[in-house]
Structure formats: C-alpha cells, structure tokens
C-alpha cells in the first residue's frame, strides 16, 4: 500500500518556473536521501515532462509528493494540464514521434528514467502524467 508522507503543488505557467521547480524536486529527493544517480534521473524526467507541459499545453500544475510502501520511499510527481490532450498515447510513447519540432524523446525518455510511469489523456480536456522514482531504484 502506498502512503503519502508529504505533498506540495507547483504551478507552471512560464519558462521561468522550470528552474525553481527543478530545485524543489531536488530538495525533496535530497530530503529522503536519494542518491545522485537517481536524483539525476528524476530531475531529467521531470524537466522533460514540465517542458512538454509548457510547450503543448501552455503550462499546468505539478504535485510533488514523498510516498512510501513501508519498505521503499520515493518521489511521486503528477503533471496535470488542461491542454489539447494526446489523441494517440501509444504513438506519443514511441521514440522519435513528435507533434512539435522536437526529437520526440520526452515521454518515452521520461518513462525510461522513472521507476513507475502512468499517462492519461483526453482530447480537448488535458493530460496527466504521473511518475515515481524510488530512492533505491
């Protein structure tokens, strides 16, 4: 069973919000004793997802939580936006696919960096991406 130990919410409305958000994620990862390699993976995935949220949805909100299974502690990030949504999630999750002018590595790259990854999207309503990076995994 997953228990939430702490939570915080960060609005993302412009490019200038990205660095303070990344710093907040790093603070939370440090607080639970996450190692440098896993911190780097978490922050890189978070950066990709927050930039996607800005680029495709004009911003949104990120919930930052410390979660525990009792045996393992981690950081869960939930990116929520009210953007156009993703019509074909399977296609969007393929390396190289992009509706913008990017390399198309954001979503699949973030999934590879996270311990757990979930995406839900409704066209015309928005997208929610949730990742968890466990302290030791």
Short mmCIF file of N, CA, C and O in Angstrom, two decimals, residues 6-130:
data_model
loop_
_atom_site.label_atom_id
_atom_site.label_comp_id
_atom_site.label_asym_id
_atom_site.label_seq_id
_atom_site.Cartn_x
_atom_site.Cartn_y
_atom_site.Cartn_z
N UNK A 6 4.29 13.46 2.35
CA UNK A 6 4.23 14.92 2.23
C UNK A 6 3.83 15.27 0.82
O UNK A 6 4.02 14.49 -0.10
N UNK A 7 3.23 16.45 0.66
CA UNK A 7 2.89 16.88 -0.70
C UNK A 7 2.94 18.39 -0.82
O UNK A 7 2.79 19.12 0.15
N UNK A 8 3.17 18.81 -2.05
CA UNK A 8 3.32 20.21 -2.38
C UNK A 8 2.81 20.36 -3.81
O UNK A 8 2.84 19.40 -4.58
N UNK A 9 2.36 21.53 -4.18
CA UNK A 9 1.87 21.75 -5.53
C UNK A 9 2.57 22.98 -6.11
O UNK A 9 2.70 23.99 -5.42
N UNK A 10 3.01 22.85 -7.36
CA UNK A 10 3.75 23.93 -8.00
C UNK A 10 3.07 24.30 -9.32
O UNK A 10 3.00 23.46 -10.23
N UNK A 11 2.57 25.55 -9.45
CA UNK A 11 2.02 25.96 -10.75
C UNK A 11 3.14 26.23 -11.75
O UNK A 11 4.18 26.78 -11.38
N UNK A 12 2.93 25.79 -12.98
CA UNK A 12 3.90 26.03 -14.05
C UNK A 12 3.18 26.80 -15.14
O UNK A 12 2.30 26.27 -15.80
N UNK A 13 3.53 28.07 -15.28
CA UNK A 13 2.84 28.90 -16.27
C UNK A 13 3.78 29.51 -17.31
O UNK A 13 3.32 30.01 -18.33
N UNK A 14 5.07 29.49 -17.03
CA UNK A 14 6.03 30.09 -17.96
C UNK A 14 7.39 29.42 -17.79
O UNK A 14 7.63 28.72 -16.80
N UNK A 15 8.26 29.66 -18.74
CA UNK A 15 9.60 29.05 -18.75
C UNK A 15 10.38 29.34 -17.45
O UNK A 15 11.11 28.49 -16.97
N UNK A 16 10.17 30.53 -16.89
CA UNK A 16 10.89 30.93 -15.67
C UNK A 16 10.51 30.05 -14.45
O UNK A 16 11.19 30.08 -13.44
N UNK A 17 9.42 29.30 -14.55
CA UNK A 17 9.01 28.43 -13.44
C UNK A 17 9.80 27.12 -13.41
O UNK A 17 9.77 26.40 -12.40
N UNK A 18 10.49 26.79 -14.50
CA UNK A 18 11.14 25.48 -14.62
C UNK A 18 12.29 25.31 -13.62
O UNK A 18 12.36 24.29 -12.94
N UNK A 19 13.19 26.27 -13.52
CA UNK A 19 14.35 26.12 -12.64
C UNK A 19 13.94 26.02 -11.17
O UNK A 19 14.39 25.11 -10.46
N UNK A 20 13.07 26.91 -10.66
CA UNK A 20 12.64 26.74 -9.27
C UNK A 20 11.94 25.39 -9.03
O UNK A 20 12.12 24.78 -7.98
N UNK A 21 11.18 24.93 -10.02
CA UNK A 21 10.53 23.61 -9.90
C UNK A 21 11.57 22.51 -9.80
O UNK A 21 11.49 21.64 -8.93
N UNK A 22 12.57 22.53 -10.68
CA UNK A 22 13.64 21.52 -10.63
C UNK A 22 14.36 21.55 -9.28
O UNK A 22 14.68 20.50 -8.72
N UNK A 23 14.62 22.75 -8.78
CA UNK A 23 15.28 22.88 -7.47
C UNK A 23 14.42 22.28 -6.36
O UNK A 23 14.94 21.65 -5.44
N UNK A 24 13.12 22.48 -6.44
CA UNK A 24 12.20 21.93 -5.43
C UNK A 24 12.21 20.39 -5.47
O UNK A 24 12.24 19.74 -4.43
N UNK A 25 12.22 19.83 -6.68
CA UNK A 25 12.29 18.37 -6.83
C UNK A 25 13.60 17.84 -6.23
O UNK A 25 13.60 16.84 -5.50
N UNK A 26 14.70 18.54 -6.49
CA UNK A 26 16.00 18.12 -5.94
C UNK A 26 15.99 18.17 -4.41
O UNK A 26 16.49 17.26 -3.75
N UNK A 27 15.40 19.23 -3.84
CA UNK A 27 15.30 19.35 -2.38
C UNK A 27 14.57 18.16 -1.78
O UNK A 27 15.00 17.60 -0.76
N UNK A 28 13.46 17.79 -2.39
CA UNK A 28 12.65 16.68 -1.89
C UNK A 28 13.43 15.37 -2.00
O UNK A 28 13.44 14.55 -1.07
N UNK A 29 14.10 15.16 -3.14
CA UNK A 29 14.90 13.95 -3.34
C UNK A 29 16.04 13.87 -2.31
O UNK A 29 16.31 12.80 -1.75
N UNK A 30 16.69 15.00 -2.05
CA UNK A 30 17.76 15.04 -1.05
C UNK A 30 17.22 14.73 0.35
O UNK A 30 17.87 14.02 1.12
N UNK A 31 16.04 15.27 0.65
CA UNK A 31 15.46 15.09 1.98
C UNK A 31 15.20 13.61 2.30
O UNK A 31 15.34 13.20 3.44
N UNK A 32 14.87 12.81 1.28
CA UNK A 32 14.63 11.38 1.53
C UNK A 32 15.90 10.55 1.38
O UNK A 32 15.87 9.33 1.54
N UNK A 33 17.02 11.21 1.06
CA UNK A 33 18.30 10.51 0.96
C UNK A 33 18.52 9.80 -0.36
O UNK A 33 19.29 8.84 -0.44
N UNK A 34 17.88 10.28 -1.42
CA UNK A 34 18.05 9.68 -2.75
C UNK A 34 19.47 9.96 -3.24
O UNK A 34 19.98 11.06 -3.10
N UNK A 35 20.09 8.95 -3.83
CA UNK A 35 21.45 9.08 -4.35
C UNK A 35 21.51 9.97 -5.58
O UNK A 35 20.49 10.26 -6.22
N UNK A 36 22.71 10.37 -5.94
CA UNK A 36 22.92 11.32 -7.04
C UNK A 36 22.42 10.78 -8.38
O UNK A 36 21.78 11.50 -9.14
N UNK A 37 22.65 9.50 -8.66
CA UNK A 37 22.23 8.93 -9.95
C UNK A 37 20.71 8.97 -10.08
O UNK A 37 20.17 9.42 -11.09
N UNK A 38 20.01 8.54 -9.04
CA UNK A 38 18.54 8.55 -9.10
C UNK A 38 17.98 9.97 -9.06
O UNK A 38 16.96 10.24 -9.69
N UNK A 39 18.65 10.87 -8.33
CA UNK A 39 18.24 12.29 -8.37
C UNK A 39 18.31 12.81 -9.80
O UNK A 39 17.40 13.48 -10.27
N UNK A 40 19.42 12.50 -10.48
CA UNK A 40 19.63 12.97 -11.84
C UNK A 40 18.55 12.42 -12.77
O UNK A 40 18.00 13.15 -13.60
N UNK A 41 18.23 11.14 -12.63
CA UNK A 41 17.18 10.53 -13.46
C UNK A 41 15.84 11.21 -13.19
O UNK A 41 15.09 11.53 -14.12
N UNK A 42 15.52 11.43 -11.92
CA UNK A 42 14.26 12.06 -11.54
C UNK A 42 14.17 13.48 -12.10
O UNK A 42 13.16 13.86 -12.71
N UNK A 43 15.21 14.26 -11.91
CA UNK A 43 15.20 15.67 -12.34
C UNK A 43 15.17 15.76 -13.87
O UNK A 43 14.48 16.62 -14.43
N UNK A 44 15.86 14.85 -14.55
CA UNK A 44 15.84 14.85 -16.02
C UNK A 44 14.44 14.51 -16.53
O UNK A 44 13.92 15.19 -17.43
N UNK A 45 13.83 13.48 -15.97
CA UNK A 45 12.46 13.12 -16.37
C UNK A 45 11.50 14.27 -16.08
O UNK A 45 10.66 14.63 -16.92
N UNK A 46 11.64 14.88 -14.91
CA UNK A 46 10.76 16.00 -14.52
C UNK A 46 10.93 17.17 -15.48
O UNK A 46 9.95 17.81 -15.88
N UNK A 47 12.17 17.44 -15.88
CA UNK A 47 12.43 18.54 -16.82
C UNK A 47 11.76 18.29 -18.16
O UNK A 47 11.15 19.20 -18.74
N UNK A 48 11.88 17.07 -18.67
CA UNK A 48 11.24 16.72 -19.94
C UNK A 48 9.74 16.92 -19.86
O UNK A 48 9.12 17.50 -20.76
N UNK A 49 9.14 16.41 -18.79
CA UNK A 49 7.69 16.46 -18.66
C UNK A 49 7.17 17.89 -18.44
O UNK A 49 6.14 18.27 -19.00
N UNK A 50 7.90 18.68 -17.67
CA UNK A 50 7.46 20.05 -17.42
C UNK A 50 7.59 20.90 -18.69
O UNK A 50 6.74 21.73 -18.99
N UNK A 51 8.62 20.64 -19.46
CA UNK A 51 8.78 21.37 -20.73
C UNK A 51 7.70 20.96 -21.73
O UNK A 51 7.18 21.81 -22.46
N UNK A 52 7.35 19.68 -21.76
CA UNK A 52 6.23 19.24 -22.61
C UNK A 52 4.95 19.95 -22.21
O UNK A 52 4.18 20.38 -23.06
N UNK A 53 4.72 20.05 -20.90
CA UNK A 53 3.51 20.68 -20.40
C UNK A 53 3.45 22.15 -20.85
O UNK A 53 2.40 22.64 -21.25
N UNK A 54 4.59 22.83 -20.79
CA UNK A 54 4.64 24.23 -21.25
C UNK A 54 4.46 24.32 -22.76
O UNK A 54 3.67 25.13 -23.25
N UNK A 55 5.17 23.48 -23.51
CA UNK A 55 5.17 23.55 -24.96
C UNK A 55 3.81 23.20 -25.57
O UNK A 55 3.32 23.88 -26.45
N UNK A 56 3.20 22.13 -25.08
CA UNK A 56 1.98 21.63 -25.73
C UNK A 56 0.69 22.07 -25.06
O UNK A 56 -0.36 22.05 -25.69
N UNK A 57 0.75 22.44 -23.78
CA UNK A 57 -0.48 22.80 -23.07
C UNK A 57 -0.45 24.21 -22.50
O UNK A 57 -1.42 24.64 -21.88
N UNK A 58 0.68 24.90 -22.66
CA UNK A 58 0.77 26.26 -22.13
C UNK A 58 0.94 26.30 -20.62
O UNK A 58 0.75 27.34 -20.00
N UNK A 59 1.29 25.17 -20.02
CA UNK A 59 1.50 25.11 -18.58
C UNK A 59 0.52 24.19 -17.89
O UNK A 59 -0.25 23.48 -18.53
N UNK A 60 0.58 24.21 -16.57
CA UNK A 60 -0.28 23.35 -15.77
C UNK A 60 0.17 23.39 -14.33
O UNK A 60 0.66 24.42 -13.85
N UNK A 61 0.06 22.25 -13.67
CA UNK A 61 0.43 22.17 -12.27
C UNK A 61 1.14 20.84 -12.01
O UNK A 61 0.80 19.83 -12.63
N UNK A 62 2.11 20.87 -11.10
CA UNK A 62 2.79 19.63 -10.72
C UNK A 62 2.64 19.42 -9.22
O UNK A 62 2.92 20.32 -8.43
N UNK A 63 2.17 18.24 -8.86
CA UNK A 63 2.09 17.85 -7.46
C UNK A 63 3.35 17.05 -7.15
O UNK A 63 3.69 16.11 -7.86
N UNK A 64 4.05 17.45 -6.09
CA UNK A 64 5.27 16.78 -5.65
C UNK A 64 4.95 16.09 -4.33
O UNK A 64 4.54 16.75 -3.38
N UNK A 65 5.14 14.77 -4.29
CA UNK A 65 4.82 14.02 -3.09
C UNK A 65 5.96 13.08 -2.71
O UNK A 65 6.62 12.52 -3.58
N UNK A 66 6.15 12.91 -1.42
CA UNK A 66 7.01 11.85 -0.91
C UNK A 66 6.06 10.71 -0.58
O UNK A 66 5.09 10.89 0.15
N UNK A 67 6.34 9.53 -1.17
CA UNK A 67 5.47 8.37 -0.96
C UNK A 67 6.29 7.21 -0.42
O UNK A 67 7.51 7.15 -0.59
N UNK A 68 5.59 6.30 0.26
CA UNK A 68 6.27 5.14 0.84
C UNK A 68 5.40 3.90 0.72
O UNK A 68 4.17 3.98 0.82
N UNK A 69 6.05 2.77 0.51
CA UNK A 69 5.35 1.48 0.51
C UNK A 69 5.55 0.81 1.87
O UNK A 69 5.06 -0.28 2.09
N UNK A 70 6.29 1.45 2.75
CA UNK A 70 6.65 0.85 4.03
C UNK A 70 8.09 0.34 3.96
O UNK A 70 8.85 0.47 4.90
N UNK A 71 8.45 -0.24 2.82
CA UNK A 71 9.82 -0.73 2.61
C UNK A 71 10.65 0.23 1.78
O UNK A 71 11.86 0.27 1.90
N UNK A 72 10.00 0.97 0.93
CA UNK A 72 10.70 1.85 -0.01
C UNK A 72 10.06 3.24 0.02
O UNK A 72 8.85 3.37 0.15
N UNK A 73 10.92 4.26 -0.12
CA UNK A 73 10.45 5.64 -0.15
C UNK A 73 10.83 6.23 -1.51
O UNK A 73 11.88 5.89 -2.06
N UNK A 74 9.98 7.12 -2.02
CA UNK A 74 10.28 7.72 -3.31
C UNK A 74 9.59 9.05 -3.48
O UNK A 74 8.91 9.55 -2.58
N UNK A 75 9.79 9.62 -4.65
CA UNK A 75 9.17 10.90 -5.01
C UNK A 75 8.19 10.63 -6.15
O UNK A 75 8.56 10.04 -7.17
N UNK A 76 6.94 11.05 -5.95
CA UNK A 76 5.93 10.95 -7.00
C UNK A 76 5.63 12.35 -7.51
O UNK A 76 5.36 13.26 -6.72
N UNK A 77 5.69 12.51 -8.82
CA UNK A 77 5.37 13.78 -9.47
C UNK A 77 4.17 13.57 -10.38
O UNK A 77 4.17 12.64 -11.19
N UNK A 78 3.17 14.42 -10.22
CA UNK A 78 1.97 14.35 -11.06
C UNK A 78 1.83 15.65 -11.83
O UNK A 78 1.64 16.71 -11.24
N UNK A 79 1.97 15.56 -13.16
CA UNK A 79 1.90 16.70 -14.07
C UNK A 79 0.50 16.74 -14.65
O UNK A 79 0.09 15.82 -15.35
N UNK A 80 -0.26 17.81 -14.36
CA UNK A 80 -1.63 17.92 -14.86
C UNK A 80 -1.78 19.19 -15.68
O UNK A 80 -1.37 20.27 -15.24
N UNK A 81 -2.39 19.05 -16.86
CA UNK A 81 -2.64 20.24 -17.68
C UNK A 81 -4.04 20.17 -18.27
O UNK A 81 -4.70 19.15 -18.24
N UNK A 82 -4.47 21.30 -18.77
CA UNK A 82 -5.78 21.43 -19.42
C UNK A 82 -5.58 21.71 -20.91
O UNK A 82 -6.32 22.45 -21.52
N UNK A 83 -4.53 21.12 -21.47
CA UNK A 83 -4.19 21.34 -22.87
C UNK A 83 -5.06 20.55 -23.83
O UNK A 83 -6.12 20.04 -23.45
N UNK A 84 -4.59 20.42 -25.07
CA UNK A 84 -5.38 19.77 -26.12
C UNK A 84 -5.52 18.26 -25.95
O UNK A 84 -6.35 17.64 -26.59
N UNK A 85 -4.70 17.67 -25.08
CA UNK A 85 -4.73 16.22 -24.91
C UNK A 85 -3.92 15.52 -25.99
O UNK A 85 -3.46 16.13 -26.95
N UNK A 86 -3.77 14.23 -25.82
CA UNK A 86 -2.99 13.41 -26.75
C UNK A 86 -3.95 12.40 -27.39
O UNK A 86 -4.54 11.58 -26.69
N UNK A 87 -4.09 12.49 -28.71
CA UNK A 87 -5.06 11.63 -29.41
C UNK A 87 -4.64 10.16 -29.39
O UNK A 87 -5.46 9.28 -29.21
N UNK A 88 -3.34 9.89 -29.56
CA UNK A 88 -2.85 8.51 -29.62
C UNK A 88 -1.66 8.36 -28.68
O UNK A 88 -0.53 8.63 -29.06
N UNK A 89 -1.95 7.91 -27.47
CA UNK A 89 -0.88 7.78 -26.46
C UNK A 89 0.17 6.78 -26.90
O UNK A 89 1.37 7.01 -26.72
N UNK A 90 -0.24 5.66 -27.51
CA UNK A 90 0.74 4.65 -27.95
C UNK A 90 1.72 5.26 -28.95
O UNK A 90 2.93 5.00 -28.86
N UNK A 91 1.23 6.07 -29.86
CA UNK A 91 2.10 6.73 -30.83
C UNK A 91 3.00 7.74 -30.13
O UNK A 91 4.20 7.80 -30.40
N UNK A 92 2.43 8.52 -29.21
CA UNK A 92 3.20 9.53 -28.48
C UNK A 92 4.32 8.91 -27.65
O UNK A 92 5.32 9.56 -27.36
N UNK A 93 4.16 7.64 -27.26
CA UNK A 93 5.15 6.97 -26.42
C UNK A 93 6.27 6.33 -27.25
O UNK A 93 7.19 5.75 -26.70
N UNK A 94 6.22 6.47 -28.57
CA UNK A 94 7.28 5.91 -29.42
C UNK A 94 8.42 6.91 -29.56
O UNK A 94 8.19 8.09 -29.79
N UNK A 95 9.65 6.40 -29.44
CA UNK A 95 10.82 7.25 -29.66
C UNK A 95 10.74 7.87 -31.05
O UNK A 95 10.42 7.20 -32.03
N UNK A 96 11.02 9.17 -31.12
CA UNK A 96 11.07 9.86 -32.41
C UNK A 96 9.76 10.48 -32.84
O UNK A 96 9.73 11.27 -33.77
N UNK A 97 8.65 10.16 -32.16
CA UNK A 97 7.37 10.76 -32.54
C UNK A 97 7.23 12.12 -31.86
O UNK A 97 7.45 12.25 -30.67
N UNK A 98 6.86 13.13 -32.64
CA UNK A 98 6.66 14.46 -32.09
C UNK A 98 5.65 15.21 -32.93
O UNK A 98 5.66 15.12 -34.15
N UNK A 99 4.76 15.94 -32.25
CA UNK A 99 3.85 16.82 -32.98
C UNK A 99 4.45 18.21 -33.06
O UNK A 99 3.94 19.07 -33.76
N UNK A 100 5.54 18.43 -32.34
CA UNK A 100 6.24 19.71 -32.36
C UNK A 100 7.52 19.57 -33.14
O UNK A 100 7.69 18.65 -33.94
N UNK A 101 8.45 20.46 -32.88
CA UNK A 101 9.73 20.42 -33.59
C UNK A 101 10.81 19.90 -32.64
O UNK A 101 11.86 20.51 -32.48
N UNK A 102 10.53 18.76 -32.00
CA UNK A 102 11.49 18.22 -31.05
C UNK A 102 11.97 16.85 -31.54
O UNK A 102 11.50 16.35 -32.57
N UNK A 103 12.85 16.24 -30.77
CA UNK A 103 13.38 14.92 -31.13
C UNK A 103 12.40 13.80 -30.83
O UNK A 103 12.62 12.66 -31.21
N UNK A 104 11.33 14.10 -30.11
CA UNK A 104 10.35 13.07 -29.79
C UNK A 104 10.85 12.08 -28.76
O UNK A 104 10.51 10.89 -28.79
N UNK A 105 11.66 12.55 -27.81
CA UNK A 105 12.21 11.66 -26.78
C UNK A 105 11.65 11.96 -25.40
O UNK A 105 11.96 11.25 -24.44
N UNK A 106 10.83 13.01 -25.26
CA UNK A 106 10.34 13.45 -23.95
C UNK A 106 9.57 12.40 -23.18
O UNK A 106 10.00 11.97 -22.11
N UNK A 107 8.43 11.94 -23.70
CA UNK A 107 7.61 10.97 -22.97
C UNK A 107 8.30 9.62 -22.82
O UNK A 107 8.41 9.11 -21.71
N UNK A 108 8.79 9.00 -23.92
CA UNK A 108 9.44 7.70 -23.73
C UNK A 108 10.72 7.80 -22.90
O UNK A 108 11.04 6.89 -22.13
N UNK A 109 11.44 8.90 -23.03
CA UNK A 109 12.65 9.11 -22.24
C UNK A 109 12.32 9.22 -20.76
O UNK A 109 12.98 8.61 -19.91
N UNK A 110 11.28 9.98 -20.44
CA UNK A 110 10.86 10.13 -19.04
C UNK A 110 10.43 8.78 -18.47
O UNK A 110 10.73 8.45 -17.33
N UNK A 111 9.74 7.99 -19.29
CA UNK A 111 9.31 6.66 -18.82
C UNK A 111 10.51 5.78 -18.48
O UNK A 111 10.51 5.08 -17.47
N UNK A 112 11.54 5.83 -19.32
CA UNK A 112 12.75 5.01 -19.06
C UNK A 112 13.47 5.46 -17.80
O UNK A 112 14.08 4.65 -17.10
N UNK A 113 13.44 6.76 -17.50
CA UNK A 113 14.16 7.29 -16.34
C UNK A 113 13.41 7.07 -15.02
O UNK A 113 14.03 7.05 -13.96
N UNK A 114 12.10 6.93 -15.09
CA UNK A 114 11.28 6.78 -13.89
C UNK A 114 11.21 5.31 -13.47
O UNK A 114 11.41 4.41 -14.27
N UNK A 115 10.91 5.09 -12.19
CA UNK A 115 10.66 3.73 -11.71
C UNK A 115 9.27 3.28 -12.13
O UNK A 115 9.04 2.13 -12.47
N UNK A 116 8.31 4.21 -12.08
CA UNK A 116 6.93 3.94 -12.49
C UNK A 116 6.45 5.13 -13.31
O UNK A 116 6.84 6.27 -13.05
N UNK A 117 5.60 4.85 -14.30
CA UNK A 117 5.13 5.88 -15.23
C UNK A 117 3.69 5.59 -15.60
O UNK A 117 3.34 4.45 -15.91
N UNK A 118 2.84 6.61 -15.56
CA UNK A 118 1.45 6.46 -15.97
C UNK A 118 1.02 7.72 -16.71
O UNK A 118 1.38 8.82 -16.30
N UNK A 119 0.28 7.54 -17.79
CA UNK A 119 -0.22 8.69 -18.54
C UNK A 119 -1.69 8.48 -18.87
O UNK A 119 -2.10 7.39 -19.26
N UNK A 120 -2.46 9.54 -18.67
CA UNK A 120 -3.87 9.55 -19.03
C UNK A 120 -4.13 10.86 -19.77
O UNK A 120 -3.67 11.91 -19.35
N UNK A 121 -4.88 10.77 -20.87
CA UNK A 121 -5.14 11.97 -21.65
C UNK A 121 -6.49 11.86 -22.33
O UNK A 121 -6.88 10.80 -22.81
N UNK A 122 -7.19 12.97 -22.35
CA UNK A 122 -8.46 13.08 -23.06
C UNK A 122 -8.38 14.27 -24.00
O UNK A 122 -8.08 15.39 -23.56
N UNK A 123 -8.60 14.01 -25.28
CA UNK A 123 -8.54 15.08 -26.27
C UNK A 123 -9.53 16.18 -25.89
O UNK A 123 -10.68 15.91 -25.55
N UNK A 124 -9.03 17.41 -25.88
CA UNK A 124 -9.86 18.56 -25.56
C UNK A 124 -9.97 18.84 -24.06
O UNK A 124 -10.55 19.85 -23.67
N UNK A 125 -9.42 17.96 -23.22
CA UNK A 125 -9.53 18.15 -21.78
C UNK A 125 -8.20 18.24 -21.05
O UNK A 125 -8.09 18.87 -20.02
N UNK A 126 -7.18 17.57 -21.59
CA UNK A 126 -5.87 17.66 -20.96
C UNK A 126 -5.21 16.32 -20.72
O UNK A 126 -5.74 15.27 -21.09
N UNK A 127 -4.06 16.39 -20.08
CA UNK A 127 -3.22 15.21 -19.87
C UNK A 127 -2.71 15.21 -18.43
O UNK A 127 -2.40 16.27 -17.88
N UNK A 128 -2.61 14.02 -17.87
CA UNK A 128 -1.99 13.83 -16.56
C UNK A 128 -0.93 12.75 -16.68
O UNK A 128 -1.23 11.64 -17.13
N UNK A 129 0.29 13.09 -16.32
CA UNK A 129 1.39 12.13 -16.31
C UNK A 129 1.87 12.02 -14.87
O UNK A 129 2.13 13.03 -14.21
N UNK A 130 1.97 10.79 -14.39
CA UNK A 130 2.45 10.54 -13.03
C UNK A 130 3.68 9.65 -13.10
O UNK A 130 3.66 8.61 -13.76
#
